[in-house]
GROMACS .gro file of C-alpha atoms in nm:
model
  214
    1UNK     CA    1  -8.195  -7.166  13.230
    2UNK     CA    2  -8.584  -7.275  13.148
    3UNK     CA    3  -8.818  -7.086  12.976
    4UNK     CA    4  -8.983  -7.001  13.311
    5UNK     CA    5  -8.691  -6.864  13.496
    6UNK     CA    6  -8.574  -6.659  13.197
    7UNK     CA    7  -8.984  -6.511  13.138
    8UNK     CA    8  -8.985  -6.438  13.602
    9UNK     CA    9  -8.634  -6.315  13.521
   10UNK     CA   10  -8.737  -6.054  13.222
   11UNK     CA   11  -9.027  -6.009  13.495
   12UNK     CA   12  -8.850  -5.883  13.773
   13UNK     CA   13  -8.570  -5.616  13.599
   14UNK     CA   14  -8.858  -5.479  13.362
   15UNK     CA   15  -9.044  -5.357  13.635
   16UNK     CA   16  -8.740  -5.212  13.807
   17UNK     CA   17  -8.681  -4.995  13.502
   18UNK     CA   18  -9.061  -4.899  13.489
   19UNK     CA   19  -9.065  -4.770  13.858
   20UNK     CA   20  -8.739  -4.556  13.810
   21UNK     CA   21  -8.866  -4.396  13.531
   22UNK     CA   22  -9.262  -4.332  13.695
   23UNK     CA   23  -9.050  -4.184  14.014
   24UNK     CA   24  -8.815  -3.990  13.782
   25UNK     CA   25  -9.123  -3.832  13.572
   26UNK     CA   26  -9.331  -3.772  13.902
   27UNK     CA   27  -9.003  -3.574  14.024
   28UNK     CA   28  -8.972  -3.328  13.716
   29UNK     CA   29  -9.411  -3.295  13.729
   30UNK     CA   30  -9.319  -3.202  14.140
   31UNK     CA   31  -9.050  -2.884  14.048
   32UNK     CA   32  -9.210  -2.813  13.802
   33UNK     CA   33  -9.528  -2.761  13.960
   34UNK     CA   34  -9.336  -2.581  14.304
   35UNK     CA   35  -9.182  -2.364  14.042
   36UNK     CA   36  -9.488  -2.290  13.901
   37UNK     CA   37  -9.654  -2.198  14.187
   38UNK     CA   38  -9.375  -1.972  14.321
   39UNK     CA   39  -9.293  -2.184  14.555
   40UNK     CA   40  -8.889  -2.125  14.499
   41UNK     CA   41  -8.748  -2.268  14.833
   42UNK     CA   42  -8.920  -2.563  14.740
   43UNK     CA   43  -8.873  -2.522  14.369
   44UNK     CA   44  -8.476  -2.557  14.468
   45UNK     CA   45  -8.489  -2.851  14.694
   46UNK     CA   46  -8.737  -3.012  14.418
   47UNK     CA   47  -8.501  -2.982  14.160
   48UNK     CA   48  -8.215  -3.067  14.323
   49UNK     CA   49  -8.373  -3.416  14.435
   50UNK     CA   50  -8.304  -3.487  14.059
   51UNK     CA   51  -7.925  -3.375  14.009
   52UNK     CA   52  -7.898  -3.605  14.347
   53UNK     CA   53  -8.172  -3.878  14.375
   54UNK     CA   54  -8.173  -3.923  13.991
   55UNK     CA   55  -7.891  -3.808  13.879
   56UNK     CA   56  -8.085  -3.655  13.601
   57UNK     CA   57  -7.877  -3.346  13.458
   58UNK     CA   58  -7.967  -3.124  13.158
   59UNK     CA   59  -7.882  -2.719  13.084
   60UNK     CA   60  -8.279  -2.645  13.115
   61UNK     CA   61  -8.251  -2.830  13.476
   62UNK     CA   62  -7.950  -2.583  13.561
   63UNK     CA   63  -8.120  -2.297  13.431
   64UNK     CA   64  -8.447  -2.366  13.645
   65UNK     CA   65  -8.237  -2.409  13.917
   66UNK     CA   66  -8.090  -2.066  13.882
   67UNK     CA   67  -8.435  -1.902  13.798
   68UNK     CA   68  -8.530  -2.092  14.146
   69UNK     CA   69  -8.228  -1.935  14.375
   70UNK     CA   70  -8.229  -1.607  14.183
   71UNK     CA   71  -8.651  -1.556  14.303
   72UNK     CA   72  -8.551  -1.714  14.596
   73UNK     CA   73  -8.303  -1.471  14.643
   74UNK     CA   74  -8.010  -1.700  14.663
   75UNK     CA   75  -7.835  -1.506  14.360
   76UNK     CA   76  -7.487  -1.671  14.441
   77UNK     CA   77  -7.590  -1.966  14.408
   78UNK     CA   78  -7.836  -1.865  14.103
   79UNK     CA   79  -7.527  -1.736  13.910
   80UNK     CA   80  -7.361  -2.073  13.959
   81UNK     CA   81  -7.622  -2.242  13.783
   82UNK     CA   82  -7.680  -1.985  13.504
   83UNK     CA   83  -7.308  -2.017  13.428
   84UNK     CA   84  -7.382  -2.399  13.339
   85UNK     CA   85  -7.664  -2.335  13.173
   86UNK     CA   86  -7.433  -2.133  12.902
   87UNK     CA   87  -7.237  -2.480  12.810
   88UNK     CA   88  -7.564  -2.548  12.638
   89UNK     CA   89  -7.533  -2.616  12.256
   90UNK     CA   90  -7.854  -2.425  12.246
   91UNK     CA   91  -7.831  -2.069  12.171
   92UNK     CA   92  -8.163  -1.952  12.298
   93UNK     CA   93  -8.116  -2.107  12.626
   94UNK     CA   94  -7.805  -1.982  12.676
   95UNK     CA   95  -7.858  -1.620  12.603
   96UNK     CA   96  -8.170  -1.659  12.812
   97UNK     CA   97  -7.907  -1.755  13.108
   98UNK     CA   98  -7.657  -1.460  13.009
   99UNK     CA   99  -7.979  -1.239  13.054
  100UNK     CA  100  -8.066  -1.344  13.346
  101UNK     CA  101  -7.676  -1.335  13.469
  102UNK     CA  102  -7.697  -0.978  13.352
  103UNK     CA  103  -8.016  -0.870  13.599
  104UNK     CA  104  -7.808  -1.022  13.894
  105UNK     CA  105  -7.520  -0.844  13.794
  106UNK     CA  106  -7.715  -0.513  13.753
  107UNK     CA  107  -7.897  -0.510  14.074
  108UNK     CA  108  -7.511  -0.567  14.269
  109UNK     CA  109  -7.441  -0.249  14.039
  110UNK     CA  110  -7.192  -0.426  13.883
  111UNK     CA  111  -7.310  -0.216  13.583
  112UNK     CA  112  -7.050  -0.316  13.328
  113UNK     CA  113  -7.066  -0.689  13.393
  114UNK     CA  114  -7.423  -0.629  13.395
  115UNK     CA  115  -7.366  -0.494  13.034
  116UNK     CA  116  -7.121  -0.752  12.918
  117UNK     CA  117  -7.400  -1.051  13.012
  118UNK     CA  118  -7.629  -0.869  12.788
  119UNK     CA  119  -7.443  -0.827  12.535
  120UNK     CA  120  -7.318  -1.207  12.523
  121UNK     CA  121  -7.728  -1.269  12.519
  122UNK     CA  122  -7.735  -1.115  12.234
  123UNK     CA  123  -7.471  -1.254  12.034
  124UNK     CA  124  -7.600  -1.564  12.133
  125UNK     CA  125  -7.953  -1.529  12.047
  126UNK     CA  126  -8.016  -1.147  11.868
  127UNK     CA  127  -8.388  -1.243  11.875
  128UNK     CA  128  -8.374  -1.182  12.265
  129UNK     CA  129  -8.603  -0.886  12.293
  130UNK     CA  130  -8.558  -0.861  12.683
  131UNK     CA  131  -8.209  -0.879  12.674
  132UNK     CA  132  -8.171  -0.635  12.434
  133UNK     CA  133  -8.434  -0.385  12.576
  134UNK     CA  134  -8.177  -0.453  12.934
  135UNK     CA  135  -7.871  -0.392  12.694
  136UNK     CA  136  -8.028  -0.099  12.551
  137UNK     CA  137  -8.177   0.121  12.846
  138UNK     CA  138  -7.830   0.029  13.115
  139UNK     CA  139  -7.658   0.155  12.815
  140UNK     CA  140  -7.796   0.481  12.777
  141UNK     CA  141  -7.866   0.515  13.135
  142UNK     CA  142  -7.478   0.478  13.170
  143UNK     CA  143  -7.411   0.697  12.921
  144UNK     CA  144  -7.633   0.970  13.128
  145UNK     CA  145  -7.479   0.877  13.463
  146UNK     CA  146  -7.114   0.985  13.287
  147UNK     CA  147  -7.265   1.292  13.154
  148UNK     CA  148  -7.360   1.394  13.496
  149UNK     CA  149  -7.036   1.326  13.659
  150UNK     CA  150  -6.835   1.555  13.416
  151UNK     CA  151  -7.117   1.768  13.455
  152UNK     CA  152  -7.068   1.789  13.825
  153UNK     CA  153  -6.670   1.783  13.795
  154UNK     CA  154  -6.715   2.081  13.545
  155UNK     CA  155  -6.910   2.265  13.846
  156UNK     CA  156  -6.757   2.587  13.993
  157UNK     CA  157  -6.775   2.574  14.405
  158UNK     CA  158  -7.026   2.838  14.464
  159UNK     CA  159  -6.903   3.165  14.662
  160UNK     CA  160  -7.023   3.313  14.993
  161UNK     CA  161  -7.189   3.564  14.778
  162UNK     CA  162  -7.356   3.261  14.566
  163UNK     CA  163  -7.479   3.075  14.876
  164UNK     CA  164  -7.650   3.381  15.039
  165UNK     CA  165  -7.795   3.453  14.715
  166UNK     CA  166  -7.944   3.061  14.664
  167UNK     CA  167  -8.044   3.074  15.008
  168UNK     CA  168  -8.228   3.429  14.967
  169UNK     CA  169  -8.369   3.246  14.618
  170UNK     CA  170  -8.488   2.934  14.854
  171UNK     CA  171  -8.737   3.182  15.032
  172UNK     CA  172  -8.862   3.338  14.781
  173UNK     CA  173  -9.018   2.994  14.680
  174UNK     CA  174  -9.144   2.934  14.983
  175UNK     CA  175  -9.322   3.205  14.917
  176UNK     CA  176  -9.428   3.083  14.522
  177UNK     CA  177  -9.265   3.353  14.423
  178UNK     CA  178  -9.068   3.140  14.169
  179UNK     CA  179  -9.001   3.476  13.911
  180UNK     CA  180  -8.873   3.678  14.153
  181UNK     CA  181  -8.657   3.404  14.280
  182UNK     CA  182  -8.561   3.332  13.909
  183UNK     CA  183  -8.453   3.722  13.913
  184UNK     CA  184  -8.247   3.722  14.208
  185UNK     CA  185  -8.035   3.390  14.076
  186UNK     CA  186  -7.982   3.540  13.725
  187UNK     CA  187  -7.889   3.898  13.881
  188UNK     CA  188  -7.655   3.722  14.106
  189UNK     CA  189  -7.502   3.477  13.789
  190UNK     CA  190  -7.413   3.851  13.676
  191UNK     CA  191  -7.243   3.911  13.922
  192UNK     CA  192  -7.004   3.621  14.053
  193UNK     CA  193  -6.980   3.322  13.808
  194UNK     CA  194  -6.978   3.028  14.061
  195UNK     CA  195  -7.338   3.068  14.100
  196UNK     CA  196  -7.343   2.843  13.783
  197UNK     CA  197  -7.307   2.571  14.075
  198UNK     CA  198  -7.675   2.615  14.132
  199UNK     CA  199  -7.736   2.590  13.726
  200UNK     CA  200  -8.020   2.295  13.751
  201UNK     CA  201  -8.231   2.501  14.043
  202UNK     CA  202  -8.201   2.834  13.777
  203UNK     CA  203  -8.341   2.590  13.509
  204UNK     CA  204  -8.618   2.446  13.718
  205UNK     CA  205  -8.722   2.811  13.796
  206UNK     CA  206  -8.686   2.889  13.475
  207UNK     CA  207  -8.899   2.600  13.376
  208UNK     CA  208  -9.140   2.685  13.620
  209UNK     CA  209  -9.170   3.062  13.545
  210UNK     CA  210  -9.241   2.951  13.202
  211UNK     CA  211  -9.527   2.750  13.256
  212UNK     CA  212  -9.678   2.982  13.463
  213UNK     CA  213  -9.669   3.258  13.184
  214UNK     CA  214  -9.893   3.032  12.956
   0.00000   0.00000   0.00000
């Protein structure tokens, strides 16, 4: 081959590679300015021209993608792309895609898978403030849930004598007259022990008599 061919050869693939690589970068500027700009449904079909026009893959592509279909509320197909976001060798992305597995899972009320993701967030990455605030506040607000449900289970099933009483009680705040109602649901408590199924209305009038007293 001459000089000439080889130089129009070297010509002709290095420009190739150039134009790939201008289209490629225009691409990621494109989702990541649809993303940016809320537009998700466009945000997903931006990204995805990557996976299949460029075949470009990476874990902060996949989690985009999920943050994309989970505000786009496509969270099946958001979850997908979280999951292969945690292959990633790096720790902060992937508990950012456990935590965001987590929300998903809490707003299904899937409240113990919920808890699990965050928890795996945090092993991953215990720097993860949100994810441990989310770990944190499902945790005790499970914790209160249970209490309530033994509470409840723990509740005698009030009497004919207890409902009249409650419903006399009802009128008498109606009326505002929240001490005399408090009166008639503590006289009646004397009397016939399942009206401790009406327990949180004697505290509220209790609570209420109080503050009127100051």
């Amino acid at each position: 081959m001459s000089w000439s061919k080889w130089i129009l050869t070297v010509f002709l693939i290095i420009p190739s590679s150039w134009t790939y690589v201008t289209r490629l970068n225009t691409a990621i500027k494109v989702a990541e300015r649809s993303y940016a700009e809320a537009k998700y449904e466009e945000s997903v079909a931006n990204h995805l021209i990557l996976i299949n026009d460029f075949e470009y893959k990476s874990a902060e592509l996949s989690f985009d993608l999920g943050l994309s279909h989970q505000y786009a509320e496509k969270v099946d197909e958001a979850q997908t792309w979280y999951d292969q976001a945690t292959q990633s060798p790096k720790k902060m992305l992937v508990s950012f895609a456990f935590n965001q597995s987590g929300v998903i899972a809490g707003n299904k009320k899937e409240y113990q898978a919920a808890l699990s993701k965050f928890q795996s967030a945090l092993i991953k990455d215990p720097t993860n403030e949100q994810a441990r605030y989310n770990y944190e506040m499902l945790s005790r607000w499970l914790k209160r849930d249970e209490e309530r449900k033994n509470q409840d289970k723990n509740k005698p099933e009030p009497s004919e004598f207890a409902k009249r009483k409650k419903a006399e009680a009802d009128r008498l705040v109606e009326q505002f007259r929240f001490n005399d109602a408090l009166k008639v649901m503590q006289e009646a408590l004397a009397q016939d022990t399942t009206v401790a199924a009406y327990q949180d209305f004697i505290t509220t009038l209790q609570e209420v008599v109080e503050i009127d007293e100051k």
